[in-house]
Short mmCIF file of C-alpha atoms in Angstrom, two decimals:
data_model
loop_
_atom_site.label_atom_id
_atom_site.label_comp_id
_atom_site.label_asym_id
_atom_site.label_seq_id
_atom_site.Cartn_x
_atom_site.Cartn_y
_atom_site.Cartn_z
CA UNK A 258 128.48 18.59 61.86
CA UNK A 259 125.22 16.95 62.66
CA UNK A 260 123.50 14.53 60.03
CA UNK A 261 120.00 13.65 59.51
CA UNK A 262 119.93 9.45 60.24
CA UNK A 263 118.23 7.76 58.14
CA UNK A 264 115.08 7.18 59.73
CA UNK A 265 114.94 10.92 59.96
CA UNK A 266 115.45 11.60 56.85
CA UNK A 267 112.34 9.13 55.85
CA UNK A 268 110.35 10.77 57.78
CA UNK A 269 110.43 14.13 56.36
CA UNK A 270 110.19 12.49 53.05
CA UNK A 271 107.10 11.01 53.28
CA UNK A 272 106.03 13.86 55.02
CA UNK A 273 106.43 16.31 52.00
CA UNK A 274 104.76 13.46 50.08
CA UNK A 275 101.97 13.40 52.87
CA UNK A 276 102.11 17.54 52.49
CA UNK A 277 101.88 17.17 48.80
CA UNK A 278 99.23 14.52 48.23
CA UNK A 279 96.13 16.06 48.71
CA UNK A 280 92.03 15.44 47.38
CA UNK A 281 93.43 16.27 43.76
CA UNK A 282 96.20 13.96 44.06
CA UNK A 283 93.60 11.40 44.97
CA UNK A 284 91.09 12.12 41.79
CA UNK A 285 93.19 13.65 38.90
CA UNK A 286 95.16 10.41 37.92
CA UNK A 287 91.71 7.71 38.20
CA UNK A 288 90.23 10.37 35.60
CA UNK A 289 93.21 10.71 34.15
CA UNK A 290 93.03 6.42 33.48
CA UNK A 291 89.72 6.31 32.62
CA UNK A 292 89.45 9.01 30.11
CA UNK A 293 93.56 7.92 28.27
CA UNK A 294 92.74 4.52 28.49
CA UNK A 295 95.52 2.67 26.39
CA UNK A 296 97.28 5.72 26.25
CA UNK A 297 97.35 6.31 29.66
CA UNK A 298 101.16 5.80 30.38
CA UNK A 299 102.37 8.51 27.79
CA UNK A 300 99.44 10.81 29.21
CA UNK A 301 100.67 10.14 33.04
CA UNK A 302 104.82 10.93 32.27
CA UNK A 303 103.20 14.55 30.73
CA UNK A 304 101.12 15.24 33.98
CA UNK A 305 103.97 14.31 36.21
CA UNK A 306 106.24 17.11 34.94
CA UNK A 307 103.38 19.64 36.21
CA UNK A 308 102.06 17.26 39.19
CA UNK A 309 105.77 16.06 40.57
CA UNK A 310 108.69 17.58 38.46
CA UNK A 311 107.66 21.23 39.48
CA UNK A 312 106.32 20.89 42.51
CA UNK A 313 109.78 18.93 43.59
CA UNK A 314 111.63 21.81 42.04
CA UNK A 315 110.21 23.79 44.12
CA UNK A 316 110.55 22.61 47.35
CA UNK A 317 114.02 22.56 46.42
CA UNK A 318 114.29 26.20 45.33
CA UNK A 319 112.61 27.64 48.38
CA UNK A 320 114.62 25.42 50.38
CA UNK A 321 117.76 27.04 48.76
CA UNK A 322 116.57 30.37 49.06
CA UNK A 323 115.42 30.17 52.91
CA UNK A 324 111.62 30.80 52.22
CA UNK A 325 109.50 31.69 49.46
CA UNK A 326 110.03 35.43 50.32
CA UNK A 327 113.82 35.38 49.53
CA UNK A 328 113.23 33.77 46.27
CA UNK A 329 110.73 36.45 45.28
CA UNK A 330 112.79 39.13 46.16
CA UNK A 331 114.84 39.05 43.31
CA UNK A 332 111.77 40.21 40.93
CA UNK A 333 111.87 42.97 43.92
CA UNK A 334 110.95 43.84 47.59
CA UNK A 335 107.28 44.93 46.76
CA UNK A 336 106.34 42.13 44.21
CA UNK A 337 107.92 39.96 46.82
CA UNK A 338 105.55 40.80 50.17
CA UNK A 339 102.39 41.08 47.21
CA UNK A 340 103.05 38.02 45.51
CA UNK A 341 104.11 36.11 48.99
CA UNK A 342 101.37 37.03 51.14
CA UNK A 343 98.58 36.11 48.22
CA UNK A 344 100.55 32.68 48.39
CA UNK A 345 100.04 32.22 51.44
CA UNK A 346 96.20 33.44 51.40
CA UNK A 347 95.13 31.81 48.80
CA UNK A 348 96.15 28.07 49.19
CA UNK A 349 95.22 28.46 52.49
CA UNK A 350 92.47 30.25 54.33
CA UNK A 351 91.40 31.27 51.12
CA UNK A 352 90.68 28.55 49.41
CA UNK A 353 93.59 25.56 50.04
CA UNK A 354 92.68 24.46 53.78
CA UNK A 355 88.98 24.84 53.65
CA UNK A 356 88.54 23.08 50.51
CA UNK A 357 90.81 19.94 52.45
CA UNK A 358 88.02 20.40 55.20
CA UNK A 359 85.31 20.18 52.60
CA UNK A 360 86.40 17.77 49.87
CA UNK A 361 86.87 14.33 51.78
CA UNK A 362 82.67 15.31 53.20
CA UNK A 363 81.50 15.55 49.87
CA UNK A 364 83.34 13.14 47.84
CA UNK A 365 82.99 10.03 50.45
CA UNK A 366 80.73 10.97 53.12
CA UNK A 367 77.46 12.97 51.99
CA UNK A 368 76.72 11.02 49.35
CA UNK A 369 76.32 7.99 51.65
CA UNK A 370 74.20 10.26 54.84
CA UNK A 371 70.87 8.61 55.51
CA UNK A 372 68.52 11.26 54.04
CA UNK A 373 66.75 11.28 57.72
CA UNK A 374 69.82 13.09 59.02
CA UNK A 375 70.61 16.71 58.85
CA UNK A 376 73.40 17.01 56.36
CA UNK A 377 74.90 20.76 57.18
CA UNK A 378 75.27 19.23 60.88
CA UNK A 379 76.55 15.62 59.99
CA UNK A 380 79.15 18.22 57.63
CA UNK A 381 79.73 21.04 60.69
CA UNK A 382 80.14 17.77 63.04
CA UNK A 383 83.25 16.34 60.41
CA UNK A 384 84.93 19.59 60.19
CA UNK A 385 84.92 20.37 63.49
CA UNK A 386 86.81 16.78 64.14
CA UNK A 387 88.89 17.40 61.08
CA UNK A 388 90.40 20.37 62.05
CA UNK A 389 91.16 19.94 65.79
CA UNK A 390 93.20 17.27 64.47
CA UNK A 391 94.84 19.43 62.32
CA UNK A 392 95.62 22.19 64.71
CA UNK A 393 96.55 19.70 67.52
CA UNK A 394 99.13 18.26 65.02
CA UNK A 395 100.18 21.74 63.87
CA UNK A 396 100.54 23.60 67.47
CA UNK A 397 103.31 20.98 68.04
CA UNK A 398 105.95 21.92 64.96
CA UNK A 399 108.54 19.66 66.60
CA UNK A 400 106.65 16.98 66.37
CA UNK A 401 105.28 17.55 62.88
CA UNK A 402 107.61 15.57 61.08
CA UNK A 403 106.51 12.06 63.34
CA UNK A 404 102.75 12.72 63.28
CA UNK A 405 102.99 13.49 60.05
CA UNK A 406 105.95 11.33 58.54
CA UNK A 407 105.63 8.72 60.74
CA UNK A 408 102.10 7.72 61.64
CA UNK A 409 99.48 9.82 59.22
CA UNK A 410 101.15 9.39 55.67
CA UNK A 411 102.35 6.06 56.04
CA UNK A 412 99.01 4.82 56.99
CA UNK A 413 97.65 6.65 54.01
CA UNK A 414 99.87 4.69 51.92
CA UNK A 415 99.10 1.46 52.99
CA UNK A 416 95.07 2.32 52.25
CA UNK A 417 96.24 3.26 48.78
CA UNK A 418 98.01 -0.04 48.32
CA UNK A 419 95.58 -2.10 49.29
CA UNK A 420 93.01 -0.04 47.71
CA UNK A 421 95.29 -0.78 44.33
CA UNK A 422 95.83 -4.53 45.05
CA UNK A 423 91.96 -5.44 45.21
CA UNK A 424 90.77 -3.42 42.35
CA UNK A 425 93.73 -4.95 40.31
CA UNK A 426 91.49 -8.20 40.59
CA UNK A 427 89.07 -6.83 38.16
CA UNK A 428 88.74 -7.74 34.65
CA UNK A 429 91.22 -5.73 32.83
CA UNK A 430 88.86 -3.65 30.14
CA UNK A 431 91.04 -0.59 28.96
CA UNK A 432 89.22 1.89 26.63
CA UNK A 433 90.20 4.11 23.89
CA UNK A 434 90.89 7.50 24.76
CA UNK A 435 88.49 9.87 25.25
CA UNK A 436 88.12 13.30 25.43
CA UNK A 437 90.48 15.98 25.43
CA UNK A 438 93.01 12.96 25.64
CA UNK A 439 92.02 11.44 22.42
CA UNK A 440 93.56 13.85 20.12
CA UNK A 441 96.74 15.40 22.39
CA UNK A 442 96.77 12.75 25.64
CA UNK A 443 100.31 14.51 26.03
CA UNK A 444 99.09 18.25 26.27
CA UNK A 445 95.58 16.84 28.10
CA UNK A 446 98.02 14.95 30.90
CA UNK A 447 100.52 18.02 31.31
CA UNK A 448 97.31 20.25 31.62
CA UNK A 449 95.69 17.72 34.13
CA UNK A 450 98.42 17.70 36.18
CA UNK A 451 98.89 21.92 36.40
CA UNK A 452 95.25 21.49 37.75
CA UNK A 453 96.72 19.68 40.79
CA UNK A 454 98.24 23.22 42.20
CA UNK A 455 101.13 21.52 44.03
CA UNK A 456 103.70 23.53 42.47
CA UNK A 457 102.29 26.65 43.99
CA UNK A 458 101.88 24.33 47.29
CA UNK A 459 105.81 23.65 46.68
CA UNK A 460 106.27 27.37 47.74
CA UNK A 461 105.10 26.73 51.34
CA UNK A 462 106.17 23.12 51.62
CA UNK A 463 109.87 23.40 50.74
CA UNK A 464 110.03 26.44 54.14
CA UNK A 465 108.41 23.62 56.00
CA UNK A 466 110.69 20.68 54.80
CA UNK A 467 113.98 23.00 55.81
CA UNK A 468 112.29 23.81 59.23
CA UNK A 469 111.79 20.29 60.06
CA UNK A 470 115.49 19.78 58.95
CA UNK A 471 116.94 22.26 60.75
CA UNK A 472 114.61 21.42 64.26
CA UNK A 473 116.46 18.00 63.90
CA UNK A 474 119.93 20.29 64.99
CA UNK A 475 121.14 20.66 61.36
CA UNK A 476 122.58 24.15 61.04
CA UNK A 477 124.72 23.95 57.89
CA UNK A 478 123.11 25.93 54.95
CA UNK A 479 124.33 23.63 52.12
CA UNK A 480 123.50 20.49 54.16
CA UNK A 481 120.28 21.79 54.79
CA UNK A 482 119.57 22.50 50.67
CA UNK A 483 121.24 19.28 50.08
CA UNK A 484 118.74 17.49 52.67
CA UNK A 485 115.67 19.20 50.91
CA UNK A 486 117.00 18.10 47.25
CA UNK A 487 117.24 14.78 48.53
CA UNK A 488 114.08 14.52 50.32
CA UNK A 489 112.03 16.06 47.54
CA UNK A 490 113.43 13.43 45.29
CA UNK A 491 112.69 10.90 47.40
CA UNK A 492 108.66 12.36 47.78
CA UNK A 493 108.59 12.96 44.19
CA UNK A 494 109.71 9.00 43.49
CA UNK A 495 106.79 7.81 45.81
CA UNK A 496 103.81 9.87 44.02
CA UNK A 497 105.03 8.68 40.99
CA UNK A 498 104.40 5.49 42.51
CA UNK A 499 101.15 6.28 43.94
CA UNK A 500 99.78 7.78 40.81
CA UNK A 501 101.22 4.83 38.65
CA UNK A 502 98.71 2.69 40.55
CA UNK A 503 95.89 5.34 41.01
CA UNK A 504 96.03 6.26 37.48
CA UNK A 505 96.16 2.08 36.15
CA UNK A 506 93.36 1.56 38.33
CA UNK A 507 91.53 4.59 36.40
CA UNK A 508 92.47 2.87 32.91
CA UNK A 509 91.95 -1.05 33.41
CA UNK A 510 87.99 0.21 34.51
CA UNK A 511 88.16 2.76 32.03
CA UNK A 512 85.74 0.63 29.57
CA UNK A 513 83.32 -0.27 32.33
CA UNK A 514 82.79 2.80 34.50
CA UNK A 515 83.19 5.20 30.82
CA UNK A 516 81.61 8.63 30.58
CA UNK A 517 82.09 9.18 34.50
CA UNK A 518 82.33 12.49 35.95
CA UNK A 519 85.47 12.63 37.59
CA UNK A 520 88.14 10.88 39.11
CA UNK A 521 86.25 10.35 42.62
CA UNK A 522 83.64 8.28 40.74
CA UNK A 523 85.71 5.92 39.51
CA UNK A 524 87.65 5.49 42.55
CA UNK A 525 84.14 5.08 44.41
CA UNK A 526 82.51 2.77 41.94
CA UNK A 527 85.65 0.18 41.86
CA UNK A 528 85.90 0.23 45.70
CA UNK A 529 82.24 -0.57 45.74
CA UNK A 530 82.66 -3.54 43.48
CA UNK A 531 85.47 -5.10 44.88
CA UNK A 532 84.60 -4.12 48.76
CA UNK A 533 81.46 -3.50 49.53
CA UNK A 534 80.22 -1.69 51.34
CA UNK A 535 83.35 -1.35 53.32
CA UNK A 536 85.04 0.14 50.21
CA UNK A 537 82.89 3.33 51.21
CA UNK A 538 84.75 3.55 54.20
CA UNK A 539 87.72 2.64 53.19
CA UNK A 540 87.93 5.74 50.99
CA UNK A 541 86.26 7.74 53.22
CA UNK A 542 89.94 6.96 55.07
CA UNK A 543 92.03 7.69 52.12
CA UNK A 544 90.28 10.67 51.55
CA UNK A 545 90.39 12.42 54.92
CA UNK A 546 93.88 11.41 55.50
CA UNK A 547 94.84 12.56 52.23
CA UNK A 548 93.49 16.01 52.81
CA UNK A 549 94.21 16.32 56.28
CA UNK A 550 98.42 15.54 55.72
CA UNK A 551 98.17 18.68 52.75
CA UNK A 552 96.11 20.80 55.12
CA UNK A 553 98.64 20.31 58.20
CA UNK A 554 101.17 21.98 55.78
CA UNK A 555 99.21 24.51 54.63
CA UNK A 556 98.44 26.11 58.49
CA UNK A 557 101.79 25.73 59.68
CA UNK A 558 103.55 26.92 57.02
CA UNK A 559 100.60 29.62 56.67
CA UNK A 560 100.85 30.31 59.77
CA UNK A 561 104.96 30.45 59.91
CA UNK A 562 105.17 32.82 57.42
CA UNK A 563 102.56 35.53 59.22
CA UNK A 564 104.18 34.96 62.87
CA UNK A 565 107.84 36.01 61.10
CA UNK A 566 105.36 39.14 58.45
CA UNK A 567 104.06 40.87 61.43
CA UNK A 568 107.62 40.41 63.91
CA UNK A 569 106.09 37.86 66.31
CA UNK A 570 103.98 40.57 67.27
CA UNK A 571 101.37 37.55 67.57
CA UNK A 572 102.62 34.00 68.13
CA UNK A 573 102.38 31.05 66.35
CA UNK A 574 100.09 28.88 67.91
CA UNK A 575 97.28 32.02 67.83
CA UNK A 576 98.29 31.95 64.26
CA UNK A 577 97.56 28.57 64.07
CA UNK A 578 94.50 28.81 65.93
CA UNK A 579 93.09 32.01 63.91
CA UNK A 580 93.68 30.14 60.57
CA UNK A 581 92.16 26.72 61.60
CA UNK A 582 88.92 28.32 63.19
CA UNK A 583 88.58 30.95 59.51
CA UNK A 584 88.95 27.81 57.52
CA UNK A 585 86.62 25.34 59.61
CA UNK A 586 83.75 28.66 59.34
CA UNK A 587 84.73 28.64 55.45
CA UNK A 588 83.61 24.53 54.88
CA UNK A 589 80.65 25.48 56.41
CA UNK A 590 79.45 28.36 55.07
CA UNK A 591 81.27 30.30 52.53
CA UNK A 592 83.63 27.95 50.50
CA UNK A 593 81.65 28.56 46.81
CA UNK A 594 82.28 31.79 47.71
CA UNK A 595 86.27 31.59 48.42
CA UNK A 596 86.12 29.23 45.19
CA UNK A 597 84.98 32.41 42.41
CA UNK A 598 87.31 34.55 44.10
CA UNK A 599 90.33 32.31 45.10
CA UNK A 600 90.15 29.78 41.35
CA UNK A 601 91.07 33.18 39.14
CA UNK A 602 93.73 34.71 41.51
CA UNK A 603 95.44 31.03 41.68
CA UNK A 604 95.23 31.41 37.83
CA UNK A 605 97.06 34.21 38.07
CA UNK A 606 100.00 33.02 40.11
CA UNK A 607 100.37 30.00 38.98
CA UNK A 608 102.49 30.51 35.96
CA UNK A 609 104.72 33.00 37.63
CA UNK A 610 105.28 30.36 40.12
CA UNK A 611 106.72 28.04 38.03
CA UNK A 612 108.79 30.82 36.72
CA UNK A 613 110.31 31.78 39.88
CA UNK A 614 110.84 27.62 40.45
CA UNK A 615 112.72 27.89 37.15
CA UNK A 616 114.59 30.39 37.28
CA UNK A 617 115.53 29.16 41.16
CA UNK A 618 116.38 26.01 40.77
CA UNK A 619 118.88 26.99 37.62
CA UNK A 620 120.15 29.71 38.93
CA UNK A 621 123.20 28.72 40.63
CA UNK A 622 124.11 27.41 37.35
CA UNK A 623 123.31 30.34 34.76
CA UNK A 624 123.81 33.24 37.41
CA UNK A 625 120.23 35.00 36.40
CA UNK A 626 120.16 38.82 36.37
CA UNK A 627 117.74 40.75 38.15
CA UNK A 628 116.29 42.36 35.10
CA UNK A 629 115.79 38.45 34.18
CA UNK A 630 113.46 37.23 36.89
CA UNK A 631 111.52 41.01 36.29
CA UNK A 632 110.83 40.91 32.47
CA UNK A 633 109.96 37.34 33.10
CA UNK A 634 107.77 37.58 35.84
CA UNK A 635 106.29 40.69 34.08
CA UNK A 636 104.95 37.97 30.87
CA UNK A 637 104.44 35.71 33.35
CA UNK A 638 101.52 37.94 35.22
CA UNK A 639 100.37 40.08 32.82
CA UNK A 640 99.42 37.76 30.37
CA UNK A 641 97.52 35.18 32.45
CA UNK A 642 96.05 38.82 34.42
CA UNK A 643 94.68 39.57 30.63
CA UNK A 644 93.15 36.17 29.93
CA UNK A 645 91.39 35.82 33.43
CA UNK A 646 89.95 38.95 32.77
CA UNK A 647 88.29 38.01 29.85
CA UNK A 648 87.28 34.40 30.95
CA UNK A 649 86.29 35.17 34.40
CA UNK A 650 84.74 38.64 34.20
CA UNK A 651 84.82 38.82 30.48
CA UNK A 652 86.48 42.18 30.66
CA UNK A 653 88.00 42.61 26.99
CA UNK A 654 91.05 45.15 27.32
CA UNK A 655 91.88 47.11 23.94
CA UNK A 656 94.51 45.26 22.14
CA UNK A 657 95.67 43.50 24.92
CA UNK A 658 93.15 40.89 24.92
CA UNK A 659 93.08 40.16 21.45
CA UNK A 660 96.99 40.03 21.20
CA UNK A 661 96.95 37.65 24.16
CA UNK A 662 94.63 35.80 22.42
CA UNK A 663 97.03 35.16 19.54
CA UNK A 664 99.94 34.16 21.29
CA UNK A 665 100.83 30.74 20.95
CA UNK A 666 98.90 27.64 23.72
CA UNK A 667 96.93 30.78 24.31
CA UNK A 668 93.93 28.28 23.95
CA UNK A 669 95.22 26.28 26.47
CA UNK A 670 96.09 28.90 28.93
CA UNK A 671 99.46 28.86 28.35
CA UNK A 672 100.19 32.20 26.44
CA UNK A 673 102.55 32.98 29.20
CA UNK A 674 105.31 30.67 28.53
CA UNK A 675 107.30 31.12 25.15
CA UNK A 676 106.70 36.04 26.07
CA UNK A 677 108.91 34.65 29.34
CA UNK A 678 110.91 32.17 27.99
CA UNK A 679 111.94 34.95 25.30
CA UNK A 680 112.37 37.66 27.90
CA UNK A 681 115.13 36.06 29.72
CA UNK A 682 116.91 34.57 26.93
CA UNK A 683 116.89 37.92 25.48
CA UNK A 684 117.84 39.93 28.89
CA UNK A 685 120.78 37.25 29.71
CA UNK A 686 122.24 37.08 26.15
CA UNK A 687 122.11 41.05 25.76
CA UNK A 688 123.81 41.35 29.26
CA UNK A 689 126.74 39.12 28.59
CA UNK A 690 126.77 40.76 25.35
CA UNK A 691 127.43 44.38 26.87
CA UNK A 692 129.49 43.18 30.32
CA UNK A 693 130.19 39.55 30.19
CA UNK A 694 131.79 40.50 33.85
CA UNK A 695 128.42 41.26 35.10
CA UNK A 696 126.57 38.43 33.47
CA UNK A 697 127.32 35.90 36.33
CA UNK A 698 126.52 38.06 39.42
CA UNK A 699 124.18 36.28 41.83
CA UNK A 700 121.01 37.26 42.25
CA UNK A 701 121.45 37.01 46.36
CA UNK A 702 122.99 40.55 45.75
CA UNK A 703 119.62 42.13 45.11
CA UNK A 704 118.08 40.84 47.62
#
């Protein structure tokens, strides 16, 4: 039985980390710091159970299921292509990958462009370079997990810790919170961190992670799931890590650099004091890497999942190729465009998402009935469908609206949670009510 060694297994650790840890990675937990201030460390445990606990799950549960599809499935073979394939779109072409092109140009780059120079060609000039990287890195899968793993991420990490290490020199001036965080830091940190998306992200990453596994000659199923588990543990530990430091460095500068904007300001403004100059290009670094590690995962497990959709009809280097040139056009020209349309869809799937990774991850142990992962996936949809469509398009739908509305978190967008928490106590305790022989079967046997 072949074994991953244990530089192997490293690798496609920090690789899921590198896949994970993306632009928002980089700015939610400064902002976070900065706006908590002394209650930053109670505020930074909530957002990791939407920033790292889910996303981890995840990985896992796809991992267990053999792809994001499988899982799915057990709602049923229709909401499985729909809900799979808008995935797939919409942290990636449609909004995931160009925004990676896009963020690390804006956030450390424009703002720094003499004014002489033409700043849509100084940005179509980045890009371009941005993403023949990425499709040079992603055209070679086998090799995915070293560029990646080896070289890109670990680099990445030693930016961040030296990044860390220098500001940590500044006077220590922690603020009282501020904010959203001043009244319910706990709420405000678990909220912050659903922002990040990476639990949604988790759905392409953990098919990735089991490839890479796999293309090192391990075959066995349960090795393979035990491999992922492991390795999203592992990935999980380090941004812990990562946003310990990014987040303390937010909320020892949180008195001096108060009332910023977001998360890149502070990050920009302490480089700048304890750098230089050169602190602009240091996070220039941090931020391309950053978003260039998540948007590597994003095309090839994008463009995976398409090559396998249509039957290899295309391969997967065209795949690769059509993806990377539609999201280097979208930086350019049409990203606030994939942003109105993309932000309320994402909204959307997000909470049944972490449904599914529930439901997933447990299910081995609980033995989940198909009429489970329906009625919950049904609250988990519908509700969040209703509340878009009154904040986005402010569509008010008779009754439904207002009854969403009254649902409990419903202010906080979270009206979804207790309707599908309900629904599949309710479905599993009525089924081993009625046939306690049935209550345990698998959901594999819908699928």
């Amino acid at each position: 039985m072949k074994n991953l060694s244990r530089s192997q297994f490293t690798q496609v650790s920090i690789m899921l980390f590198g896949l994970f840890f993306g632009a928002g990675n980089l700015i939610f937990p400064p902002f976070l710091g900065n706006q908590a201030g002394n209650k930053t460390l109670i505020s930074l445990l909530a957002f990791s159970v939407t920033a790292i606990i889910f996303p981890v799950l995840g990985a896992i549960a796809v991992g267990k299921t053999d792809g994001l599809k499988n899982l799915s499935s057990r709602v049923g073979e229709k909401f499985a292509l729909v809900f799979t394939t808008a995935i797939y779109l919409s942290i990636g072409p449609g909004l995931g990958i160009p925004r990676a092109g896009s963020v690390p140009f804006e956030m450390a780059i424009a703002p720094y462009v003499p004014e002489t120079f033409n700043l849509s060609l100084v940005r179509l000039a980045y890009t371009f370079v941005f993403f023949a990287v990425a499709m040079w890195v992603c055209l070679k899968p086998n090799k995915l997990v070293a560029r990646v793993g080896k070289y890109l991420t670990p680099t990445l990490l030693l930016l961040i810790f030296i990044m860390f290490a220098k500001v940590m020199t500044l006077p220590k001036l922690p603020a009282m919170p501020s904010g959203n965080y001043k009244d319910a830091p706990v709420v405000a940190g678990f909220l912050a961190g659903y922002d990040t998306m990476d639990a949604v992200a988790a759905l392409n990453f953990g098919f990735v992670v089991t490839l890479a596994i796999r293309r090192f000659g391990v075959e066995d199923k349960k090795l393979v799931t035990s491999y992922t588990a492991k390795a999203g543990l592992l990935a999980g530990s380090v941004l812990f890590v990562v946003y310990l430091m990014l987040s303390t460095m937010g909320m020892v500068t949180s008195k001096a650099f108060a009332g910023v904007e977001n998360g890149a300001v502070v990050l920009t403004e302490a480089v700048k004091l304890v750098f230089g100059n050169f602190g602009l290009v240091l996070l220039a670094s941090i931020f391309t890497l950053a978003c260039l590690t998540t948007c590597i995962g994003l095309i090839s497990s994008g463009s995976e999942y398409f090559c396998t959709l249509f039957n290899r009809k295309m391969s997967y280097g065209r795949w690769v190729f059509l993806w990377t040139f539609f999201s280097f056009v979208m930086a350019n020209f049409g990203l606030n465009k994939l942003l109105a349309l993309s932000v309320p869809l994402l909204t959307v799937i997000y909470p049944v998402a972490l449904v599914l990774i529930l439901l997933g991850f447990t299910h081995d142990f609980v033995g989940y009935s198909k009429l489970s992962y329906k009625a919950s996936a049904f609250f988990a949809v519908c509700l969040p469908l209703v509340s878009v469509a009154k904040s986005t398009f402010n569509l008010s739908l008779p009754l439904l609206t207002k009854l969403e509305a009254s649902l409990p978190m419903a202010s906080s967008g979270l009206s979804w949670v207790l309707p599908s928490l309900a629904a599949v106590v309710l479905v599993e305790g009525y089924s081993r009510l009625v046939s306690p022989s049935k209550a345990s079967v698998k959901a594999e046997n819908y699928m």
